[in-house]
Short mmCIF file of C-alpha atoms and ligand atoms in Angstrom, two decimals:
data_model
loop_
_atom_site.label_atom_id
_atom_site.label_comp_id
_atom_site.label_asym_id
_atom_site.label_seq_id
_atom_site.Cartn_x
_atom_site.Cartn_y
_atom_site.Cartn_z
CA MET A 264 127.80 117.47 128.77
CA ASP A 265 127.33 120.90 130.29
CA PHE A 266 124.17 120.55 132.37
CA GLU A 267 124.51 123.96 133.87
CA LEU A 268 124.37 125.48 130.42
CA ILE A 269 121.38 123.36 129.53
CA LEU A 270 119.51 124.53 132.62
CA ARG A 271 120.35 128.11 131.76
CA VAL A 272 119.14 128.09 128.16
CA TYR A 273 116.29 125.58 128.17
CA PRO A 274 113.54 128.17 128.83
CA TYR A 275 114.43 129.75 125.49
CA PHE A 276 114.20 126.35 123.87
CA LEU A 277 110.77 125.85 125.41
CA GLU A 278 109.64 129.09 123.83
CA ALA A 279 111.06 127.91 120.54
CA ALA A 280 109.29 124.57 120.98
CA VAL A 281 106.02 126.46 121.21
CA VAL A 282 106.78 127.99 117.82
CA THR A 283 107.58 124.52 116.45
CA ILE A 284 104.25 123.28 117.80
CA GLU A 285 102.41 126.23 116.26
CA LEU A 286 104.12 125.61 112.94
CA SER A 287 103.29 121.92 113.16
CA VAL A 288 99.64 122.48 113.99
CA LEU A 289 99.13 125.10 111.31
CA THR A 290 100.99 123.22 108.57
CA ILE A 291 99.15 120.02 109.42
CA LEU A 292 95.76 121.74 109.36
CA LEU A 293 96.59 123.38 106.04
CA GLY A 294 97.97 120.07 104.80
CA LEU A 295 94.78 118.25 105.76
CA ALA A 296 92.72 120.85 103.92
CA CYS A 297 94.93 120.64 100.84
CA GLY A 298 94.92 116.85 101.11
CA ALA A 299 91.13 116.72 101.21
CA LEU A 300 90.85 119.02 98.21
CA GLY A 301 93.61 117.18 96.39
CA ALA A 302 92.03 113.78 97.02
CA ALA A 303 88.63 115.09 95.92
CA ALA A 304 90.23 116.39 92.73
CA ARG A 305 92.13 113.15 92.11
CA LEU A 306 88.88 111.18 92.43
CA SER A 307 86.64 113.62 90.60
CA ARG A 308 84.58 112.56 87.64
CA PHE A 309 85.97 115.57 85.77
CA ALA A 310 89.19 114.91 83.89
CA LEU A 311 90.45 118.46 84.34
CA LEU A 312 90.21 118.23 88.13
CA ARG A 313 91.87 114.82 88.08
CA PHE A 314 94.70 116.30 86.05
CA LEU A 315 95.11 119.27 88.39
CA GLY A 316 95.14 116.97 91.42
CA ALA A 317 97.77 114.75 89.86
CA ALA A 318 99.86 117.76 88.85
CA TYR A 319 99.71 119.14 92.40
CA VAL A 320 100.92 115.86 93.82
CA SER A 321 103.73 115.34 91.36
CA VAL A 322 105.05 118.90 91.57
CA PHE A 323 105.08 119.09 95.35
CA ARG A 324 106.34 115.59 95.94
CA GLY A 325 108.78 115.81 93.08
CA THR A 326 110.82 118.76 94.37
CA PRO A 327 112.54 119.36 97.73
CA ALA A 328 110.36 121.09 100.30
CA LEU A 329 113.26 123.43 100.96
CA ILE A 330 113.27 124.60 97.36
CA GLN A 331 109.51 125.18 97.52
CA LEU A 332 110.02 127.19 100.67
CA PHE A 333 112.79 129.27 99.11
CA ILE A 334 110.76 129.94 96.00
CA LEU A 335 107.86 131.16 98.12
CA TYR A 336 109.87 133.21 100.61
CA PHE A 337 112.73 134.58 98.53
CA GLY A 338 111.14 134.39 95.09
CA GLY A 339 107.65 135.44 96.20
CA PRO A 340 108.31 139.18 96.38
CA GLN A 341 109.45 139.10 92.76
CA ILE A 342 105.96 138.01 91.72
CA GLY A 343 104.18 140.16 94.28
CA ILE A 344 103.80 137.68 97.16
CA GLN A 345 105.03 139.33 100.36
CA LEU A 346 105.03 137.00 103.35
CA ASP A 347 106.90 137.09 106.60
CA ALA A 348 109.03 134.06 107.38
CA PHE A 349 106.48 132.39 109.64
CA GLU A 350 103.66 132.80 107.11
CA ALA A 351 105.85 131.53 104.31
CA GLY A 352 106.82 128.56 106.49
CA VAL A 353 103.21 127.66 107.24
CA ILE A 354 102.00 128.05 103.67
CA GLY A 355 105.04 126.49 102.02
CA LEU A 356 105.22 123.44 104.25
CA GLY A 357 101.45 123.09 104.58
CA VAL A 358 100.93 122.95 100.84
CA ASN A 359 103.88 120.57 100.58
CA ILE A 360 102.60 118.05 103.14
CA GLY A 361 99.16 118.43 101.58
CA ALA A 362 100.50 116.69 98.49
CA TYR A 363 101.52 113.69 100.58
CA MET A 364 98.22 113.78 102.45
CA THR A 365 96.37 113.87 99.12
CA GLU A 366 97.84 110.50 98.28
CA THR A 367 97.20 109.14 101.76
CA MET A 368 93.55 110.14 101.66
CA ARG A 369 93.03 109.00 98.10
CA GLY A 370 94.63 105.67 98.95
CA ALA A 371 92.33 105.16 101.92
CA ILE A 372 89.25 106.08 99.90
CA VAL A 373 90.00 103.75 97.01
CA SER A 374 90.83 100.90 99.34
CA VAL A 375 87.27 100.81 100.66
CA ASP A 376 85.64 97.84 98.93
CA HIS A 377 83.73 98.95 95.85
CA GLY A 378 80.91 96.63 96.92
CA GLN A 379 80.17 99.13 99.66
CA THR A 380 79.37 101.84 97.15
CA GLU A 381 77.39 99.38 95.08
CA ALA A 382 75.31 98.34 98.05
CA ALA A 383 74.61 101.96 98.92
CA ARG A 384 73.76 102.93 95.34
CA THR A 385 71.52 99.89 95.04
CA LEU A 386 69.47 101.19 97.94
CA GLY A 387 68.95 104.43 96.03
CA LEU A 388 71.62 106.67 97.58
CA SER A 389 73.19 109.21 95.27
CA ARG A 390 76.91 109.21 94.57
CA ALA A 391 77.44 111.94 97.12
CA GLN A 392 75.24 110.30 99.75
CA ALA A 393 76.99 106.97 99.31
CA PHE A 394 80.34 108.66 99.64
CA ARG A 395 79.40 110.61 102.72
CA LYS A 396 77.60 107.86 104.61
CA VAL A 397 79.40 104.73 103.49
CA THR A 398 82.79 105.25 101.85
CA LEU A 399 84.10 108.21 103.80
CA PRO A 400 83.47 106.90 107.33
CA GLN A 401 85.33 103.72 106.43
CA ALA A 402 88.12 105.58 104.63
CA MET A 403 88.59 107.93 107.60
CA ARG A 404 89.31 104.98 109.81
CA LEU A 405 91.81 103.63 107.31
CA MET A 406 93.63 106.94 106.94
CA ILE A 407 94.33 107.69 110.59
CA ARG A 408 97.57 105.71 110.77
CA PRO A 409 99.05 106.72 107.41
CA LEU A 410 98.15 110.36 108.10
CA GLY A 411 100.00 109.85 111.38
CA VAL A 412 103.06 109.00 109.32
CA ASN A 413 102.63 112.23 107.31
CA ILE A 414 102.15 114.19 110.53
CA ASN A 415 105.26 112.70 112.07
CA ALA A 416 107.24 113.66 108.96
CA GLN A 417 105.76 117.14 109.01
CA ILE A 418 106.66 117.86 112.64
CA LYS A 419 110.26 117.02 111.83
CA GLY A 420 109.91 118.90 108.56
CA THR A 421 109.20 122.16 110.37
CA ALA A 422 112.95 122.30 111.03
CA LEU A 423 113.34 123.45 107.42
CA VAL A 424 112.01 126.91 108.26
CA ALA A 425 115.20 127.53 110.21
CA ALA A 426 116.63 128.17 106.77
CA ILE A 427 114.40 131.22 106.41
CA SER A 428 115.10 132.35 109.99
CA VAL A 429 111.87 131.45 111.74
CA VAL A 430 112.81 131.26 115.39
CA GLU A 431 111.78 127.69 116.11
CA LEU A 432 113.71 124.84 117.72
CA THR A 433 116.34 124.17 115.11
CA TYR A 434 117.00 127.84 114.47
CA THR A 435 117.25 128.48 118.20
CA ALA A 436 119.76 125.68 118.63
CA GLN A 437 121.87 127.11 115.81
CA ARG A 438 121.69 130.58 117.31
CA TYR A 439 122.86 129.46 120.74
CA ILE A 440 125.79 127.61 119.26
CA GLY A 441 127.06 130.95 118.08
CA SER A 442 127.30 132.28 121.65
CA THR A 443 128.00 129.05 123.59
CA TYR A 444 130.18 127.01 121.20
CA LYS A 445 128.40 123.90 122.52
CA PRO A 446 126.67 122.35 119.49
CA PHE A 447 126.25 118.96 121.17
CA GLU A 448 124.23 120.33 124.07
CA MET A 449 122.23 122.71 121.91
CA PHE A 450 121.15 120.13 119.34
CA PHE A 451 120.63 117.64 122.15
CA ILE A 452 118.04 119.85 123.83
CA ALA A 453 116.35 120.51 120.51
CA GLY A 454 116.34 116.79 119.74
CA ILE A 455 114.78 115.89 123.08
CA LEU A 456 112.05 118.47 122.63
CA TYR A 457 111.27 117.22 119.10
CA MET A 458 111.07 113.73 120.47
CA ILE A 459 108.62 114.75 123.18
CA ILE A 460 106.37 116.51 120.66
CA ILE A 461 106.49 113.56 118.29
CA THR A 462 105.93 110.95 120.98
CA VAL A 463 102.92 112.75 122.40
CA THR A 464 101.48 113.23 118.92
CA GLY A 465 102.11 109.59 118.09
CA LYS A 466 100.28 108.51 121.22
CA GLY A 467 97.39 110.78 120.31
CA ILE A 468 97.16 109.23 116.87
CA ALA A 469 97.34 105.72 118.23
CA PHE A 470 94.54 106.64 120.64
CA LEU A 471 92.38 108.00 117.81
CA ASP A 472 93.07 104.89 115.79
CA ARG A 473 91.99 102.65 118.65
CA LYS A 474 88.89 104.72 119.29
CA ALA A 475 87.90 104.62 115.64
CA ARG A 476 88.37 100.89 115.33
CA LEU A 477 85.23 98.93 114.61
CA PRO A 478 84.05 96.09 116.79
CA MET B 295 54.42 101.77 74.70
CA THR B 296 54.48 99.06 77.32
CA GLU B 297 52.32 96.09 77.88
CA ALA B 298 50.70 96.31 81.25
CA ASN B 299 51.33 92.71 82.22
CA LYS B 300 55.07 92.86 81.75
CA PHE B 301 56.31 93.84 85.16
CA VAL B 302 59.99 93.48 84.43
CA ASP B 303 60.72 93.75 80.74
CA ILE B 304 64.18 93.34 79.31
CA ARG B 305 64.28 94.17 75.61
CA HIS B 306 67.19 93.29 73.39
CA ALA B 307 69.71 93.67 76.17
CA GLN B 308 73.21 93.88 74.80
CA LYS B 309 76.42 94.40 76.70
CA SER B 310 80.00 94.48 75.50
CA TYR B 311 83.29 95.00 77.26
CA GLY B 312 85.36 96.18 74.33
CA GLU B 313 85.48 93.27 71.91
CA LEU B 314 83.88 90.87 74.35
CA GLU B 315 80.12 90.59 73.93
CA VAL B 316 78.80 89.43 77.27
CA LEU B 317 75.05 89.77 76.64
CA LYS B 318 73.81 89.12 73.12
CA ASP B 319 70.36 90.51 72.45
CA ILE B 320 68.57 89.11 75.46
CA SER B 321 64.84 89.67 75.79
CA LEU B 322 62.87 88.37 78.70
CA SER B 323 60.12 89.45 81.01
CA VAL B 324 59.03 88.65 84.51
CA ASP B 325 55.51 88.94 85.82
CA ARG B 326 54.53 90.56 89.07
CA GLY B 327 54.95 88.02 91.85
CA GLU B 328 56.90 85.65 89.66
CA ILE B 329 60.07 84.00 90.91
CA VAL B 330 62.66 83.38 88.26
CA ALA B 331 65.97 81.56 88.58
CA ILE B 332 68.85 82.30 86.24
CA ILE B 333 71.30 79.44 85.94
CA GLY B 334 74.25 78.83 83.67
CA PRO B 335 77.98 78.25 83.54
CA SER B 336 80.46 80.68 85.03
CA GLY B 337 81.03 83.65 82.76
CA SER B 338 77.76 83.18 80.89
CA GLY B 339 76.62 86.70 81.83
CA LYS B 340 74.15 86.00 84.64
CA SER B 341 75.52 88.63 86.98
CA THR B 342 75.90 91.11 84.16
CA LEU B 343 72.25 90.67 83.22
CA LEU B 344 71.05 90.94 86.80
CA ARG B 345 73.18 94.00 87.44
CA ALA B 346 71.91 95.61 84.25
CA ILE B 347 68.40 95.56 85.70
CA ASN B 348 69.23 98.23 88.27
CA ASP B 349 71.91 99.72 86.05
CA LEU B 350 74.90 98.78 88.20
CA ASP B 351 76.44 97.52 84.97
CA PRO B 352 74.84 99.71 82.30
CA LEU B 353 73.83 97.99 79.10
CA THR B 354 75.45 98.99 75.84
CA GLY B 355 72.19 98.33 74.03
CA GLY B 356 68.57 97.56 74.75
CA GLU B 357 66.09 98.59 77.40
CA VAL B 358 65.06 97.56 80.87
CA TRP B 359 61.55 98.40 82.05
CA LEU B 360 60.06 98.05 85.50
CA ASP B 361 56.35 98.40 86.04
CA GLY B 362 55.90 100.55 82.95
CA VAL B 363 58.92 102.81 83.52
CA GLN B 364 62.15 102.50 81.62
CA ILE B 365 65.07 102.14 84.03
CA ASN B 366 68.00 102.81 81.70
CA LYS B 367 66.57 105.97 80.18
CA ASP B 368 68.78 108.14 78.08
CA LEU B 369 68.94 111.35 80.10
CA PRO B 370 71.52 114.04 80.88
CA TYR B 371 73.77 113.09 83.81
CA ARG B 372 72.00 114.95 86.60
CA GLN B 373 68.52 114.01 85.52
CA TYR B 374 69.62 110.45 85.02
CA GLU B 375 71.10 110.28 88.53
CA LYS B 376 67.80 111.47 90.00
CA HIS B 377 65.84 109.02 87.92
CA ILE B 378 68.04 106.03 88.62
CA ASN B 379 68.15 106.70 92.36
CA ALA B 380 64.37 106.73 92.41
CA MET B 381 64.22 103.51 90.39
CA ARG B 382 66.79 101.75 92.54
CA GLN B 383 64.72 102.44 95.63
CA GLN B 384 62.20 100.07 94.11
CA VAL B 385 64.67 97.30 93.36
CA GLY B 386 66.35 95.47 96.23
CA MET B 387 69.61 93.70 95.58
CA VAL B 388 71.41 91.02 97.54
CA PHE B 389 75.07 90.33 96.81
CA GLN B 390 77.16 87.20 97.09
CA HIS B 391 79.47 88.91 99.60
CA PHE B 392 76.67 90.62 101.56
CA ASN B 393 78.28 94.07 101.39
CA LEU B 394 76.90 95.06 104.77
CA PHE B 395 78.19 98.40 106.01
CA PRO B 396 80.82 97.38 108.58
CA HIS B 397 80.83 100.74 110.34
CA LEU B 398 77.12 100.58 111.11
CA SER B 399 75.19 98.41 113.54
CA VAL B 400 72.69 95.93 112.19
CA ARG B 401 69.95 98.42 113.05
CA ASP B 402 71.66 101.24 111.18
CA ASN B 403 72.42 99.04 108.20
CA VAL B 404 68.68 98.51 107.86
CA THR B 405 67.53 102.06 108.62
CA MET B 406 70.18 104.18 106.92
CA ALA B 407 68.64 104.29 103.46
CA PRO B 408 64.98 104.68 104.55
CA LYS B 409 65.98 107.46 106.94
CA MET B 410 67.96 109.30 104.29
CA LEU B 411 65.67 108.76 101.36
CA LYS B 412 62.21 108.56 102.85
CA GLY B 413 62.65 111.04 105.67
CA ILE B 414 61.12 108.78 108.28
CA SER B 415 61.49 109.62 111.96
CA ASP B 416 63.82 107.76 114.32
CA ALA B 417 60.86 106.04 115.92
CA GLU B 418 59.51 104.90 112.56
CA ALA B 419 63.00 103.79 111.56
CA ASN B 420 63.34 101.72 114.70
CA ALA B 421 59.99 100.10 114.18
CA LEU B 422 60.97 99.37 110.59
CA ALA B 423 64.29 97.84 111.62
CA GLU B 424 62.58 95.66 114.19
CA GLU B 425 59.92 94.55 111.74
CA GLN B 426 62.40 93.71 108.99
CA LEU B 427 64.89 92.00 111.28
CA LYS B 428 62.17 89.95 112.89
CA HIS B 429 61.15 88.86 109.44
CA VAL B 430 64.59 87.39 108.80
CA GLY B 431 65.03 86.12 112.36
CA MET B 432 67.74 88.61 113.27
CA LEU B 433 65.95 90.76 115.82
CA GLU B 434 68.13 89.60 118.71
CA ARG B 435 71.20 90.82 116.84
CA ILE B 436 69.88 94.32 116.19
CA ASP B 437 72.67 96.05 118.10
CA TYR B 438 75.50 93.87 116.80
CA PHE B 439 77.99 94.94 114.19
CA PRO B 440 78.40 92.99 110.94
CA SER B 441 81.80 91.64 111.99
CA GLN B 442 80.09 89.93 114.92
CA LEU B 443 77.77 87.89 112.69
CA SER B 444 78.14 84.63 110.80
CA GLY B 445 77.89 84.65 107.03
CA GLY B 446 74.31 83.40 107.07
CA GLN B 447 73.34 86.03 109.59
CA LYS B 448 75.03 88.73 107.54
CA GLN B 449 73.12 87.69 104.46
CA ARG B 450 69.83 87.71 106.34
CA VAL B 451 70.57 91.25 107.55
CA ALA B 452 71.45 92.23 103.98
CA ILE B 453 68.06 90.93 102.86
CA ALA B 454 66.35 92.89 105.65
CA ARG B 455 68.27 95.99 104.58
CA ALA B 456 67.02 95.62 101.02
CA LEU B 457 63.46 94.89 102.12
CA ALA B 458 63.38 97.96 104.38
CA MET B 459 63.14 100.09 101.23
CA LYS B 460 59.91 98.19 100.38
CA PRO B 461 61.11 97.21 96.90
CA LYS B 462 58.84 95.93 94.17
CA LEU B 463 61.49 93.58 92.92
CA MET B 464 64.33 91.70 94.56
CA LEU B 465 67.50 90.64 92.78
CA PHE B 466 69.74 87.96 94.25
CA ASP B 467 73.21 87.33 92.85
CA GLU B 468 74.35 84.00 94.26
CA ALA B 469 73.22 84.96 97.71
CA THR B 470 74.40 81.71 99.24
CA SER B 471 77.56 80.97 97.24
CA ALA B 472 79.91 82.51 99.78
CA LEU B 473 78.36 80.65 102.70
CA ASP B 474 79.52 77.56 104.50
CA PRO B 475 77.19 74.70 103.53
CA GLU B 476 75.55 74.55 106.94
CA LEU B 477 74.57 78.24 106.71
CA VAL B 478 72.92 78.04 103.28
CA GLU B 479 69.61 76.75 104.55
CA GLU B 480 68.84 79.67 106.88
CA VAL B 481 69.19 82.07 103.96
CA ASN B 482 67.20 79.82 101.65
CA LEU B 483 64.41 79.73 104.21
CA VAL B 484 64.22 83.51 104.24
CA MET B 485 64.04 83.55 100.46
CA LYS B 486 61.36 80.88 100.48
CA ARG B 487 59.36 82.99 102.89
CA LEU B 488 59.61 85.93 100.52
CA ALA B 489 58.43 83.67 97.72
CA GLU B 490 55.38 82.72 99.74
CA GLU B 491 54.65 86.41 100.19
CA HIS B 492 54.71 86.77 96.40
CA MET B 493 57.69 89.06 96.22
CA THR B 494 58.86 89.30 92.62
CA MET B 495 62.36 87.84 92.58
CA ILE B 496 65.08 87.21 90.07
CA ILE B 497 67.59 84.81 91.52
CA VAL B 498 70.96 83.97 90.02
CA THR B 499 71.95 80.70 91.63
CA HIS B 500 74.10 77.62 91.37
CA GLU B 501 71.75 75.72 93.62
CA MET B 502 69.54 73.64 91.38
CA ASP B 503 67.61 72.21 94.32
CA PHE B 504 66.62 75.61 95.43
CA ALA B 505 65.73 76.77 91.94
CA ALA B 506 63.60 73.68 91.43
CA SER B 507 61.69 74.00 94.68
CA VAL B 508 61.14 77.77 94.85
CA CYS B 509 61.12 79.20 91.38
CA ASP B 510 58.23 79.42 88.90
CA ARG B 511 60.58 79.59 85.96
CA VAL B 512 64.16 78.73 85.22
CA ILE B 513 66.27 80.54 82.66
CA PHE B 514 69.37 78.81 81.41
CA MET B 515 72.00 81.17 80.02
CA ASP B 516 75.18 80.35 78.19
CA LYS B 517 77.67 82.62 76.45
CA GLY B 518 75.48 85.68 76.71
CA VAL B 519 72.23 84.21 75.38
CA VAL B 520 69.16 82.63 76.92
CA VAL B 521 69.42 79.06 75.71
CA GLU B 522 66.31 77.70 77.30
CA GLU B 523 63.61 78.74 79.72
CA GLY B 524 60.57 77.18 81.27
CA PRO B 525 59.12 75.78 84.47
CA PRO B 526 61.72 73.94 86.57
CA SER B 527 60.01 70.62 85.92
CA VAL B 528 60.64 71.03 82.19
CA VAL B 529 64.08 72.66 82.23
CA PHE B 530 65.47 70.27 84.81
CA GLN B 531 63.75 67.05 83.76
CA ASN B 532 63.16 67.51 80.04
CA PRO B 533 65.47 70.11 78.63
CA THR B 534 65.21 70.46 74.86
CA GLU B 535 68.61 72.01 74.25
CA GLU B 536 71.79 69.99 74.20
CA ARG B 537 73.71 72.77 75.98
CA THR B 538 71.22 72.69 78.84
CA ARG B 539 71.54 68.94 79.14
CA GLU B 540 75.29 69.15 79.21
CA PHE B 541 75.21 71.81 81.92
CA LEU B 542 72.73 69.84 83.97
CA ARG B 543 74.76 66.64 83.66
CA LYS B 544 77.58 68.46 85.42
CA HIS B 545 75.49 70.25 87.97
CA LEU B 546 72.65 67.90 88.63
CA SER B 547 74.80 64.95 89.65
CA GLN B 548 74.69 66.47 93.08
CA TYR B 549 71.00 67.19 92.74
CA ALA B 550 70.22 63.70 91.52
CA GLU B 551 72.14 62.15 94.36
CA GLY B 552 70.34 64.38 96.81
CA ALA B 553 67.00 63.34 95.34
CA LYS B 554 67.68 59.62 95.48
N1 ATP C 78 84.20 94.78 84.17
C1 ATP C 78 84.41 93.82 83.25
N2 ATP C 78 85.30 93.99 82.27
C2 ATP C 78 85.50 93.04 81.33
N3 ATP C 78 84.85 91.87 81.28
C3 ATP C 78 83.95 91.64 82.25
C4 ATP C 78 83.67 92.58 83.28
N4 ATP C 78 82.73 92.07 84.09
C5 ATP C 78 82.44 90.85 83.59
N5 ATP C 78 83.16 90.58 82.48
C6 ATP C 78 83.07 89.37 81.67
O1 ATP C 78 81.75 89.18 81.31
C7 ATP C 78 81.45 87.81 81.27
C8 ATP C 78 80.21 87.53 82.04
O2 ATP C 78 80.46 87.78 83.40
P1 ATP C 78 79.37 87.55 84.54
O3 ATP C 78 79.99 87.98 85.81
O4 ATP C 78 78.10 88.18 84.15
O5 ATP C 78 79.22 85.97 84.51
P2 ATP C 78 78.37 85.05 85.48
O6 ATP C 78 77.48 84.25 84.61
O7 ATP C 78 77.76 85.84 86.56
O8 ATP C 78 79.50 84.10 86.07
P3 ATP C 78 79.67 83.48 87.53
O9 ATP C 78 78.78 82.29 87.59
O10 ATP C 78 81.13 83.10 87.58
O11 ATP C 78 79.33 84.54 88.51
C9 ATP C 78 82.68 87.08 81.74
O12 ATP C 78 83.36 86.59 80.62
C10 ATP C 78 83.48 88.13 82.43
O13 ATP C 78 84.85 87.87 82.31
MG1 MG C 79 78.11 85.98 88.62
#
C-alpha cells in the first residue's frame, strides 16, 4: 500500500466526497418527495391514481437504475430534455429511489392497525384528519428504519453517476487510476470515504429511530 | 317522518357480504336513556349491527336514525362525509381492543377530537380531560402513555375519550372481552356509573351477569335476526324461543353457578 500516494491525493477525494454527499442528500430528498407522492397515489381512493402509483413503482423498480440514468442523460436530448450530468444524476437516481421509498412508506402506513382509523373516525374526524393526526404519526415512526435501508442503498447508488462522468468519489477513483496505476489504493480511499458517510448516516437514522420511539 | 319517542331507530337493517347475509331485515329501536344489551352466538351479527349504527360497517339496506336524523343518508361523497362526521360526534364507541392512540398521552387521547372538532382552547381541553378522566378514575394517569396502562385502565381511558365528545349515545362492542378477568370489574363499574347517569347505551356483551344487572332490555340475536327481546328477567329466566334457551344453557351455566 502506497501511503505517500494516498496522502498526496486524498484532498481531491475529499472534494469528491462532498459531491457524493450532495448527490446523496439531493437524491434522497427528491426520493422522499416522490415516495410521499407515490404512497399517496397508491393509497388513494381514486383508481386512476392507484394505477399510476403502481405503474411508477413497477417501472422504476423493474429496470436497472443505470438504464434509467442513461435514458435520461443520453436519451433525454432526443426528446428535448437537456440536463447536465449532475442534474441528470440527481433526477434520475432520485426518482428511482422514490419508487422504493413509495413502497416503504405505503408499507408503514398500511401496517398501522386499522382500529386506529376506526377509533378516530368514530370520534368524528374526517378521513384526512384521522390520517394526519393518527395514522401518519404512527406510520412515520415505523418507516424510519426501512427508509434508512433505502437511504443506505441510495448513498452507495450514487456511484452509478460515475458512468455519466459526474466527478464524485467513484469517478475520481477511476480517474486517478489512469495517472497513478494504483487501483487498490484509489478504490480503497473511495471505499473508506463511502463507509464513513454511510456509518454517520446510519448512526443518525438510529438516533432518529430512538428519539421517535414511544414510551 | 319519524316518531319523536324513537331515539335510536333501526329500520329493516340488512347487510350482506357478497352471498353471505349477515343482517336480515332487523328493526329495533332504543329510547333515550335506555340501556340495551345485545347477546348472541359468535358470528350472529352483533358487531355488524352495532357498527352499522355509526356507519363503520355501512348497511346494504335499511335505515338508521338517531334523534330524528337519518345517519346513513344517501348523499354524494363529500356531503355524506360532512354529515357522517357530524353524526359520529354524537355517538361514542368503545372497542374490544381499546384502540387508544399509542402516540398520544392519556390527556391527548381524550382531548384530541374535542380540540380538533369543537375548537376548544387548551385550558378548556385540559379541564375536559381532567373531568372525564376523573369520572373513570384515571386522573392520576393523565400524563401516561397507553403502553404504560393495564387493559382495564386503557379501556377506562377509551371510555373517557368517547365521553369527551359529549355523545348522545354510547356503543360498546365487547368492551371487557379482551381483559383479564380481574380487570373486568373496574370497567363494568364505569359502565354502571354511566347507566346511573342515564346515558343511552347499546352494549354487545358476552357477560350475562352484567347484562342482567345493568340493562333495561336484552336483545338476543342469532344468524342475523333478532330472535327474542325483552327485559332481562324475561329473556334470561323465561325465554320463549328455543334458540334463546339453547344459547342460555351454554352461557348461563357460568351465570347460574355464580348466582348459587
Ligand atoms: N368484512 C367482512 N367480510 C365478510 N364477512 C364478514 C365481514 N365482517 C364480518 N363478517 C361475517 O359476518 C358475520 C357476523 O359477524 P359479526 O362480527 O357481526 O358477529 P358477532 O356477532 O359480533 O360475533 P362475535 O361474537 O364473534 O364478535 C360473521 O359470519 C362474519 O364472518
Ligand atoms: Mg363481535
